[in-house]
Amino acid sequence: MIVESNASLQPHNTFGIVAKAKTMVRVKGAADVHAVLAHPELSREPLFVLGGGSNIVLTGDVKAVVLKVEVAGRTILEDGPKATIVEFGAGENWHEAVTWTMDQGLGGLENLALIPGTVGASPVQNIGAYGIELQDRFESLDAIDLMTGREFTLDATQCAFGYRDSVFKHSPARDSDFGLAGRALILRVRMRLPKPWKPVLGYLDLHRKVQESGITQPTARQVYDWVCAIRSAKLPDPRVIGNAGSFFKNPTVTPEQCQDIIARDPGIVHYPMPDGTVKLAAGWLIDACGWKGKSVGQAGVYDKQALVLVNRGGATGGEVVTLARAIQTSVYERFGIRLEPEPVVV
Ligand code: EPU
C-alpha cells in the first residue's frame, strides 16, 4: 500500500484547482482497500474515493483519507454471438478505454469518446453523450464496501441508473437502504458491446456529419472520429483549460411550463421526453442570461458552451461555486427554473 502525506490534488482534478489531501492512498486493487480498513489509524478516518477527478469542485484541502483509484486492466472476457463483454479496471482512463475497444475492432462505445475521467467513475455519473448513456452498454461492476470490506457485484438494475444518476450518488436515507454514496469503491466495470454493431447517429451534431461527409454507413471508428471532432470543437480540453464538463444537468419541466417559456422565449432549445416531460438545454438558458465569457475571479463561463465552467488559471473552488450560484440565481429569476449542478462540491 502506497500512502502519501500532504499530496497535491491539483493533477487529480480536471478543474486543476490547487488543494491537498492530508493523506492519499493509491488503490491498485482490493488488497489496498483491505489494508486501509485494517490499518490502526487510517481505518478510523473518513474515506473519500477519487477517480479521475472530472466531476468534483475542491473548495479546500481534503481531510478525509483520499483513496485514489488506480486499478488497471483491459480484457475481452467473452466474445459471444450476441455481444462482446469487455472488462476494465476502474482506474483506467475512460477515453483510452474507448480507444482500446476501437483498436480491438469493437464498436459500441464510440459515441462516448473523449469524456474526461476514469472507467470507475463512469457508472457513478451514468455518463452520456450523443444519444448513448453508459447504461446502454453496461453489463456489471465489482465494488468493495468501505464499511465492511465485503466485495460485491451489481448489475444495471441494481445500479439504478438515471440521467447522470445512479445508486452511487445517493446516501442511504433513514426510511430506505437505497444508496451507496461514500460507501462503495468501484474496482472493475464490464461493458456489453452488442453484435451486430449499429451506429447511433440520431443526435443532431452527428446527423450533420453524415450529411456533410456523405458517409451514410460509417464504421465505429468513423463515428469515434466524428465525436472527437465535435467535442474538440465545442468543449475545452481539461489538459489545457481546467473544467468538469457540463456543470449543470439539463432540467426537465412539464409541457405547460415549457409552453410558458416558449411564449416568452420562442428560441428555447427543448426536447420532448418519452415520459411526457420536456428536457431543456441548460446551456441555452445560461447563454440567454448573457453568461457566456463572464467570470468570477478566475472562474469563468466557457465562451463556446455556456454549460461549461472553466478555470482561467488559478481559480479557487470558492470562485467556481460563487459563479455557479450566480448563474443559478439569474436562470431562476428569468425562467423560474432551478439548475442542478453535476459535479460534487468537496
Ligand atoms: N446551447 C446554446 N448555448 C450554449 C450551449 C448550448 O444555445 O452556450 C444550445 C445548443 O445550440 C444546442 C443545445 O443548447 O442546441 C444543446 O447543447 P449541446 O448539444 O452542446 O448539448 P448539451 O445539452 O449542452 C449534453 C450533455 C453533454 C454531452 C452533450 C452531447 C448534459 C448536462 N450534458 O450537453 O455531456 O456531451 O449533451 O450529448 O446532459 C457532460 O455531462 O459533462 C457533458 C459534456
Short mmCIF file of C-alpha atoms and ligand atoms in Angstrom, two decimals:
data_model
loop_
_atom_site.label_atom_id
_atom_site.label_comp_id
_atom_site.label_asym_id
_atom_site.label_seq_id
_atom_site.Cartn_x
_atom_site.Cartn_y
_atom_site.Cartn_z
CA MET A 1 0.00 0.00 0.00
CA ILE A 2 1.41 3.41 -1.01
CA VAL A 3 0.45 6.16 1.47
CA GLU A 4 1.33 9.80 0.71
CA SER A 5 1.04 12.74 3.10
CA ASN A 6 0.15 16.27 2.02
CA ALA A 7 -0.36 15.05 -1.54
CA SER A 8 -1.20 17.67 -4.16
CA LEU A 9 -4.64 17.09 -5.66
CA GLN A 10 -4.13 19.61 -8.47
CA PRO A 11 -3.11 16.94 -11.01
CA HIS A 12 -6.04 14.79 -9.85
CA ASN A 13 -8.96 17.14 -10.54
CA THR A 14 -9.78 18.23 -14.09
CA PHE A 15 -10.63 21.76 -12.91
CA GLY A 16 -6.95 21.99 -11.93
CA ILE A 17 -7.84 23.57 -8.58
CA VAL A 18 -4.97 23.76 -6.08
CA ALA A 19 -5.71 21.64 -2.99
CA LYS A 20 -4.03 18.98 -0.91
CA ALA A 21 -5.00 15.67 0.63
CA LYS A 22 -3.77 15.20 4.19
CA THR A 23 -3.40 11.51 3.33
CA MET A 24 -3.70 9.83 -0.06
CA VAL A 25 -3.59 6.09 -0.73
CA ARG A 26 -3.13 4.80 -4.26
CA VAL A 27 -5.50 1.85 -4.64
CA LYS A 28 -4.17 -0.68 -7.15
CA GLY A 29 -6.60 -3.42 -6.11
CA ALA A 30 -8.90 -4.75 -3.37
CA ALA A 31 -5.89 -5.65 -1.19
CA ASP A 32 -5.05 -1.94 -0.74
CA VAL A 33 -8.59 -1.24 0.48
CA HIS A 34 -8.39 -4.17 2.90
CA ALA A 35 -5.06 -2.78 4.15
CA VAL A 36 -6.66 0.65 4.79
CA LEU A 37 -9.60 -0.92 6.61
CA ALA A 38 -7.22 -2.97 8.80
CA HIS A 39 -4.85 -0.05 9.45
CA PRO A 40 -4.84 1.12 13.09
CA GLU A 41 -5.06 4.84 12.20
CA LEU A 42 -6.40 5.09 8.63
CA SER A 43 -9.36 2.84 9.45
CA ARG A 44 -10.64 5.44 11.94
CA GLU A 45 -10.64 8.30 9.43
CA PRO A 46 -13.40 9.15 6.98
CA LEU A 47 -12.60 7.93 3.45
CA PHE A 48 -13.03 9.76 0.14
CA VAL A 49 -12.94 7.90 -3.18
CA LEU A 50 -11.30 9.79 -6.06
CA GLY A 51 -11.30 8.61 -9.68
CA GLY A 52 -10.13 10.94 -12.42
CA GLY A 53 -11.43 13.97 -10.52
CA SER A 54 -13.52 15.02 -13.53
CA ASN A 55 -16.65 15.64 -11.53
CA ILE A 56 -15.55 17.46 -8.38
CA VAL A 57 -15.00 21.03 -7.25
CA LEU A 58 -12.42 21.19 -4.46
CA THR A 59 -13.10 24.10 -2.12
CA GLY A 60 -10.21 23.39 0.27
CA ASP A 61 -7.80 20.71 1.44
CA VAL A 62 -9.35 17.27 1.89
CA LYS A 63 -9.11 15.96 5.45
CA ALA A 64 -10.60 12.54 4.74
CA VAL A 65 -8.22 9.82 3.56
CA VAL A 66 -8.28 10.06 -0.24
CA LEU A 67 -8.46 6.67 -1.94
CA LYS A 68 -7.09 7.36 -5.42
CA VAL A 69 -8.40 4.54 -7.60
CA GLU A 70 -5.64 3.20 -9.87
CA VAL A 71 -6.93 -0.30 -10.58
CA ALA A 72 -5.64 -1.25 -14.06
CA GLY A 73 -6.76 -3.81 -16.64
CA ARG A 74 -8.37 -4.14 -20.07
CA THR A 75 -9.67 -7.57 -21.10
CA ILE A 76 -12.06 -9.15 -23.56
CA LEU A 77 -13.90 -11.51 -21.20
CA GLU A 78 -16.30 -13.14 -23.62
CA ASP A 79 -16.84 -12.99 -27.35
CA GLY A 80 -20.29 -14.46 -27.89
CA PRO A 81 -22.65 -14.46 -30.87
CA LYS A 82 -24.79 -11.62 -29.50
CA ALA A 83 -22.23 -9.45 -27.71
CA THR A 84 -18.65 -8.99 -26.65
CA ILE A 85 -18.09 -8.44 -22.94
CA VAL A 86 -15.08 -6.29 -22.06
CA GLU A 87 -13.78 -5.60 -18.57
CA PHE A 88 -11.75 -2.60 -17.38
CA GLY A 89 -10.03 -1.77 -14.13
CA ALA A 90 -11.74 1.23 -12.52
CA GLY A 91 -8.58 3.33 -12.71
CA GLU A 92 -8.29 3.12 -16.50
CA ASN A 93 -8.75 6.42 -18.30
CA TRP A 94 -12.21 6.37 -19.93
CA HIS A 95 -11.21 7.76 -23.32
CA GLU A 96 -8.20 5.44 -23.57
CA ALA A 97 -10.50 2.52 -22.76
CA VAL A 98 -12.88 3.57 -25.56
CA THR A 99 -9.92 3.94 -27.94
CA TRP A 100 -8.70 0.46 -26.95
CA THR A 101 -12.10 -1.04 -27.91
CA MET A 102 -11.78 0.67 -31.30
CA ASP A 103 -8.28 -0.83 -31.71
CA GLN A 104 -9.76 -4.29 -30.97
CA GLY A 105 -12.33 -3.69 -33.73
CA LEU A 106 -15.16 -3.49 -31.18
CA GLY A 107 -17.88 -0.89 -31.73
CA GLY A 108 -20.38 0.30 -29.15
CA LEU A 109 -18.64 2.94 -27.06
CA GLU A 110 -17.65 5.35 -29.88
CA ASN A 111 -20.34 7.97 -29.03
CA LEU A 112 -18.78 8.23 -25.56
CA ALA A 113 -15.28 9.08 -26.82
CA LEU A 114 -13.31 11.92 -25.21
CA ILE A 115 -15.36 12.09 -21.99
CA PRO A 116 -12.87 13.00 -19.24
CA GLY A 117 -12.47 10.80 -16.18
CA THR A 118 -11.91 7.17 -15.32
CA VAL A 119 -13.83 3.98 -16.10
CA GLY A 120 -14.71 3.63 -12.41
CA ALA A 121 -16.45 6.99 -12.36
CA SER A 122 -18.48 6.27 -15.49
CA PRO A 123 -21.32 4.33 -13.77
CA VAL A 124 -21.48 6.81 -10.87
CA GLN A 125 -22.49 9.57 -13.27
CA ASN A 126 -24.04 7.27 -15.86
CA ILE A 127 -22.04 9.30 -18.37
CA GLY A 128 -23.75 10.03 -21.65
CA ALA A 129 -23.22 11.80 -24.93
CA TYR A 130 -24.57 11.86 -28.49
CA GLY A 131 -27.51 9.57 -27.90
CA ILE A 132 -25.85 6.89 -25.73
CA GLU A 133 -25.60 6.57 -21.98
CA LEU A 134 -23.31 4.21 -20.12
CA GLN A 135 -26.36 2.21 -19.02
CA ASP A 136 -26.99 1.25 -22.67
CA ARG A 137 -23.67 -0.64 -22.75
CA PHE A 138 -23.26 -1.60 -19.10
CA GLU A 139 -23.03 -5.25 -18.07
CA SER A 140 -21.97 -5.26 -14.38
CA LEU A 141 -19.38 -3.99 -11.93
CA ASP A 142 -17.40 -5.20 -8.93
CA ALA A 143 -17.08 -2.94 -5.92
CA ILE A 144 -15.95 -3.08 -2.35
CA ASP A 145 -17.95 -1.92 0.66
CA LEU A 146 -15.81 0.60 2.56
CA MET A 147 -17.58 -0.15 5.83
CA THR A 148 -17.31 -3.91 5.84
CA GLY A 149 -14.61 -4.69 3.27
CA ARG A 150 -17.03 -7.05 1.54
CA GLU A 151 -16.73 -7.30 -2.25
CA PHE A 152 -19.91 -7.38 -4.31
CA THR A 153 -21.18 -7.29 -7.89
CA LEU A 154 -24.02 -5.12 -9.23
CA ASP A 155 -25.94 -5.42 -12.48
CA ALA A 156 -27.58 -2.48 -14.29
CA THR A 157 -30.86 -2.72 -12.36
CA GLN A 158 -29.03 -2.69 -9.05
CA CYS A 159 -27.09 0.39 -10.16
CA ALA A 160 -30.45 2.24 -10.54
CA PHE A 161 -29.21 4.34 -13.42
CA GLY A 162 -30.95 7.61 -14.27
CA TYR A 163 -29.95 10.74 -16.18
CA ARG A 164 -26.44 11.48 -14.77
CA ASP A 165 -27.54 9.47 -11.75
CA SER A 166 -27.04 6.10 -10.06
CA VAL A 167 -27.18 4.36 -6.68
CA PHE A 168 -23.64 5.70 -6.09
CA LYS A 169 -24.91 9.29 -5.92
CA HIS A 170 -27.49 8.67 -3.19
CA SER A 171 -26.92 8.44 0.54
CA PRO A 172 -28.83 5.79 2.42
CA ALA A 173 -31.92 7.58 3.72
CA ARG A 174 -33.47 6.82 7.07
CA ASP A 175 -36.56 5.27 5.52
CA SER A 176 -34.77 3.08 2.97
CA ASP A 177 -31.38 1.50 2.49
CA PHE A 178 -31.08 2.68 -1.11
CA GLY A 179 -27.84 4.49 -1.73
CA LEU A 180 -24.13 3.76 -1.80
CA ALA A 181 -22.72 7.31 -1.83
CA GLY A 182 -19.44 7.38 0.06
CA ARG A 183 -19.78 3.72 0.83
CA ALA A 184 -18.54 1.83 -2.23
CA LEU A 185 -15.30 1.84 -4.17
CA ILE A 186 -15.73 0.51 -7.71
CA LEU A 187 -12.93 -1.89 -8.69
CA ARG A 188 -13.87 -3.17 -12.17
CA VAL A 189 -16.54 -2.40 -14.77
CA ARG A 190 -17.81 -4.72 -17.51
CA MET A 191 -19.39 -3.46 -20.71
CA ARG A 192 -21.62 -5.35 -23.16
CA LEU A 193 -20.94 -4.40 -26.78
CA PRO A 194 -23.86 -5.74 -28.83
CA LYS A 195 -23.49 -7.64 -32.11
CA PRO A 196 -24.11 -6.79 -34.85
CA TRP A 197 -22.83 -3.26 -34.26
CA LYS A 198 -25.19 -0.49 -35.34
CA PRO A 199 -24.27 3.20 -35.41
CA VAL A 200 -26.28 5.62 -33.25
CA LEU A 201 -26.50 8.77 -35.36
CA GLY A 202 -29.76 10.37 -34.22
CA TYR A 203 -28.09 13.25 -32.38
CA LEU A 204 -28.20 16.44 -34.44
CA ASP A 205 -24.44 17.08 -34.50
CA LEU A 206 -23.77 13.53 -35.76
CA HIS A 207 -26.56 13.73 -38.29
CA ARG A 208 -24.83 16.84 -39.68
CA LYS A 209 -21.55 14.91 -40.01
CA VAL A 210 -23.33 12.22 -42.05
CA GLN A 211 -24.75 14.87 -44.36
CA GLU A 212 -21.52 16.85 -44.71
CA SER A 213 -19.40 13.77 -45.43
CA GLY A 214 -21.98 11.85 -47.48
CA ILE A 215 -20.95 8.72 -45.48
CA THR A 216 -24.26 7.09 -44.64
CA GLN A 217 -22.79 3.75 -43.48
CA PRO A 218 -19.92 4.82 -41.21
CA THR A 219 -17.71 2.41 -39.29
CA ALA A 220 -17.44 2.63 -35.50
CA ARG A 221 -14.03 4.26 -35.96
CA GLN A 222 -15.58 6.87 -38.26
CA VAL A 223 -18.24 7.73 -35.65
CA TYR A 224 -15.49 7.85 -33.00
CA ASP A 225 -13.56 10.36 -35.15
CA TRP A 226 -16.71 12.46 -35.65
CA VAL A 227 -17.47 12.51 -31.91
CA CYS A 228 -13.86 13.51 -31.14
CA ALA A 229 -14.10 16.33 -33.71
CA ILE A 230 -17.48 17.60 -32.38
CA ARG A 231 -16.33 17.56 -28.76
CA SER A 232 -12.97 19.18 -29.52
CA ALA A 233 -14.73 22.00 -31.38
CA LYS A 234 -17.02 23.00 -28.53
CA LEU A 235 -15.70 21.58 -25.27
CA PRO A 236 -12.42 22.70 -23.68
CA ASP A 237 -9.65 20.09 -23.27
CA PRO A 238 -9.15 19.81 -19.47
CA ARG A 239 -5.39 19.38 -20.03
CA VAL A 240 -5.37 22.92 -21.48
CA ILE A 241 -8.26 24.69 -19.71
CA GLY A 242 -9.44 23.23 -16.39
CA ASN A 243 -13.12 22.22 -16.39
CA ALA A 244 -15.52 19.48 -15.30
CA GLY A 245 -17.60 19.11 -18.47
CA SER A 246 -21.22 20.24 -18.22
CA PHE A 247 -21.57 21.98 -14.87
CA PHE A 248 -25.36 21.66 -14.65
CA LYS A 249 -27.80 18.94 -15.61
CA ASN A 250 -30.32 19.69 -18.34
CA PRO A 251 -33.53 20.35 -16.37
CA THR A 252 -36.88 18.73 -17.13
CA VAL A 253 -40.15 20.63 -16.92
CA THR A 254 -43.82 19.92 -17.59
CA PRO A 255 -45.16 20.63 -21.11
CA GLU A 256 -47.16 23.53 -19.57
CA GLN A 257 -44.03 25.11 -18.07
CA CYS A 258 -42.28 24.71 -21.41
CA GLN A 259 -45.15 26.39 -23.28
CA ASP A 260 -44.97 29.23 -20.82
CA ILE A 261 -41.28 29.76 -21.55
CA ILE A 262 -41.77 29.38 -25.33
CA ALA A 263 -44.42 32.12 -25.19
CA ARG A 264 -41.77 34.47 -23.81
CA ASP A 265 -38.66 32.99 -25.46
CA PRO A 266 -39.59 31.16 -28.67
CA GLY A 267 -35.95 30.19 -29.33
CA ILE A 268 -35.56 27.90 -26.31
CA VAL A 269 -33.96 24.55 -27.15
CA HIS A 270 -36.18 21.76 -25.80
CA TYR A 271 -36.64 18.03 -26.31
CA PRO A 272 -39.85 16.11 -25.51
CA MET A 273 -39.03 13.04 -23.39
CA PRO A 274 -40.69 9.60 -23.62
CA ASP A 275 -42.27 10.10 -20.16
CA GLY A 276 -44.16 13.21 -21.29
CA THR A 277 -41.83 15.75 -19.65
CA VAL A 278 -39.71 18.18 -21.64
CA LYS A 279 -35.93 18.50 -21.28
CA LEU A 280 -34.47 21.97 -21.69
CA ALA A 281 -30.91 22.77 -22.81
CA ALA A 282 -29.33 24.30 -19.72
CA GLY A 283 -26.56 25.73 -21.92
CA TRP A 284 -29.17 27.69 -23.85
CA LEU A 285 -30.79 29.03 -20.64
CA ILE A 286 -27.41 30.21 -19.29
CA ASP A 287 -26.43 31.65 -22.66
CA ALA A 288 -29.77 33.52 -22.86
CA CYS A 289 -28.96 35.13 -19.50
CA GLY A 290 -25.80 36.52 -21.04
CA TRP A 291 -23.25 34.44 -19.12
CA LYS A 292 -21.02 33.27 -21.98
CA GLY A 293 -17.48 34.54 -21.40
CA LYS A 294 -18.28 36.07 -17.96
CA SER A 295 -16.11 35.42 -14.88
CA VAL A 296 -15.97 35.50 -11.09
CA GLY A 297 -12.29 35.86 -10.22
CA GLN A 298 -10.51 33.27 -12.31
CA ALA A 299 -13.58 31.03 -12.70
CA GLY A 300 -15.39 31.63 -15.98
CA VAL A 301 -18.14 30.52 -18.32
CA TYR A 302 -16.66 28.93 -21.45
CA ASP A 303 -17.21 31.12 -24.48
CA LYS A 304 -18.18 28.27 -26.85
CA GLN A 305 -20.50 26.37 -24.46
CA ALA A 306 -22.22 28.19 -21.60
CA LEU A 307 -22.87 24.92 -19.75
CA VAL A 308 -19.16 24.50 -19.06
CA LEU A 309 -17.42 26.44 -16.28
CA VAL A 310 -13.67 26.82 -16.68
CA ASN A 311 -10.60 27.63 -14.64
CA ARG A 312 -8.94 30.54 -16.40
CA GLY A 313 -5.79 29.94 -14.30
CA GLY A 314 -5.54 29.78 -10.54
CA ALA A 315 -9.31 29.72 -9.84
CA THR A 316 -10.33 28.59 -6.38
CA GLY A 317 -13.18 26.19 -5.71
CA GLY A 318 -14.90 29.07 -3.90
CA GLU A 319 -14.85 31.16 -7.08
CA VAL A 320 -16.33 28.29 -9.09
CA VAL A 321 -19.10 27.83 -6.52
CA THR A 322 -19.83 31.60 -6.39
CA LEU A 323 -20.06 31.73 -10.18
CA ALA A 324 -22.31 28.65 -10.26
CA ARG A 325 -24.66 30.20 -7.64
CA ALA A 326 -24.84 33.49 -9.56
CA ILE A 327 -25.79 31.57 -12.72
CA GLN A 328 -28.44 29.58 -10.83
CA THR A 329 -29.93 32.80 -9.46
CA SER A 330 -30.14 34.54 -12.80
CA VAL A 331 -31.63 31.48 -14.57
CA TYR A 332 -34.17 31.18 -11.75
CA GLU A 333 -35.10 34.84 -11.89
CA ARG A 334 -35.59 34.82 -15.64
CA PHE A 335 -37.09 31.36 -16.26
CA GLY A 336 -38.22 30.11 -12.83
CA ILE A 337 -36.02 27.03 -13.23
CA ARG A 338 -33.56 25.75 -10.66
CA LEU A 339 -30.42 24.35 -12.28
CA GLU A 340 -28.89 21.39 -10.51
CA PRO A 341 -25.07 21.12 -10.55
CA GLU A 342 -23.49 17.92 -11.90
CA PRO A 343 -20.18 17.95 -10.02
CA VAL A 344 -19.85 17.23 -6.33
CA VAL A 345 -18.59 20.16 -4.24
CA VAL A 346 -15.96 18.84 -1.80
N1 EPU B 1 -26.70 25.89 -26.47
C1 EPU B 1 -26.74 27.26 -26.57
N2 EPU B 1 -25.76 27.98 -25.95
C2 EPU B 1 -24.76 27.39 -25.26
C3 EPU B 1 -24.72 26.00 -25.16
C4 EPU B 1 -25.71 25.25 -25.77
O1 EPU B 1 -27.63 27.82 -27.19
O2 EPU B 1 -23.90 28.11 -24.74
C5 EPU B 1 -27.70 25.09 -27.18
C6 EPU B 1 -27.04 24.38 -28.38
O3 EPU B 1 -27.05 25.17 -29.51
C7 EPU B 1 -27.87 23.14 -28.53
C8 EPU B 1 -28.37 22.87 -27.13
O4 EPU B 1 -28.15 24.03 -26.36
O5 EPU B 1 -28.97 23.39 -29.35
C9 EPU B 1 -27.70 21.67 -26.50
O6 EPU B 1 -26.27 21.84 -26.49
P1 EPU B 1 -25.28 20.62 -26.77
O7 EPU B 1 -25.69 19.89 -27.99
O8 EPU B 1 -23.89 21.16 -26.70
O9 EPU B 1 -25.53 19.62 -25.58
P2 EPU B 1 -25.79 19.87 -24.03
O10 EPU B 1 -27.22 19.58 -23.74
O11 EPU B 1 -25.27 21.20 -23.65
C10 EPU B 1 -25.34 17.42 -23.28
C11 EPU B 1 -24.55 16.75 -22.20
C12 EPU B 1 -23.09 16.67 -22.58
C13 EPU B 1 -22.99 15.85 -23.86
C14 EPU B 1 -23.82 16.54 -24.95
C15 EPU B 1 -23.88 15.70 -26.21
C16 EPU B 1 -25.66 17.22 -20.10
C17 EPU B 1 -25.67 18.03 -18.84
N3 EPU B 1 -24.70 17.50 -20.96
O12 EPU B 1 -24.87 18.76 -23.38
O13 EPU B 1 -22.41 15.98 -21.55
O14 EPU B 1 -21.64 15.73 -24.29
O15 EPU B 1 -25.18 16.71 -24.50
O16 EPU B 1 -24.66 14.56 -25.99
O17 EPU B 1 -26.51 16.36 -20.28
C18 EPU B 1 -21.20 16.30 -19.52
O18 EPU B 1 -22.14 15.75 -18.94
O19 EPU B 1 -20.17 16.69 -18.91
C19 EPU B 1 -21.30 16.53 -20.95
C20 EPU B 1 -20.38 17.25 -21.62
#
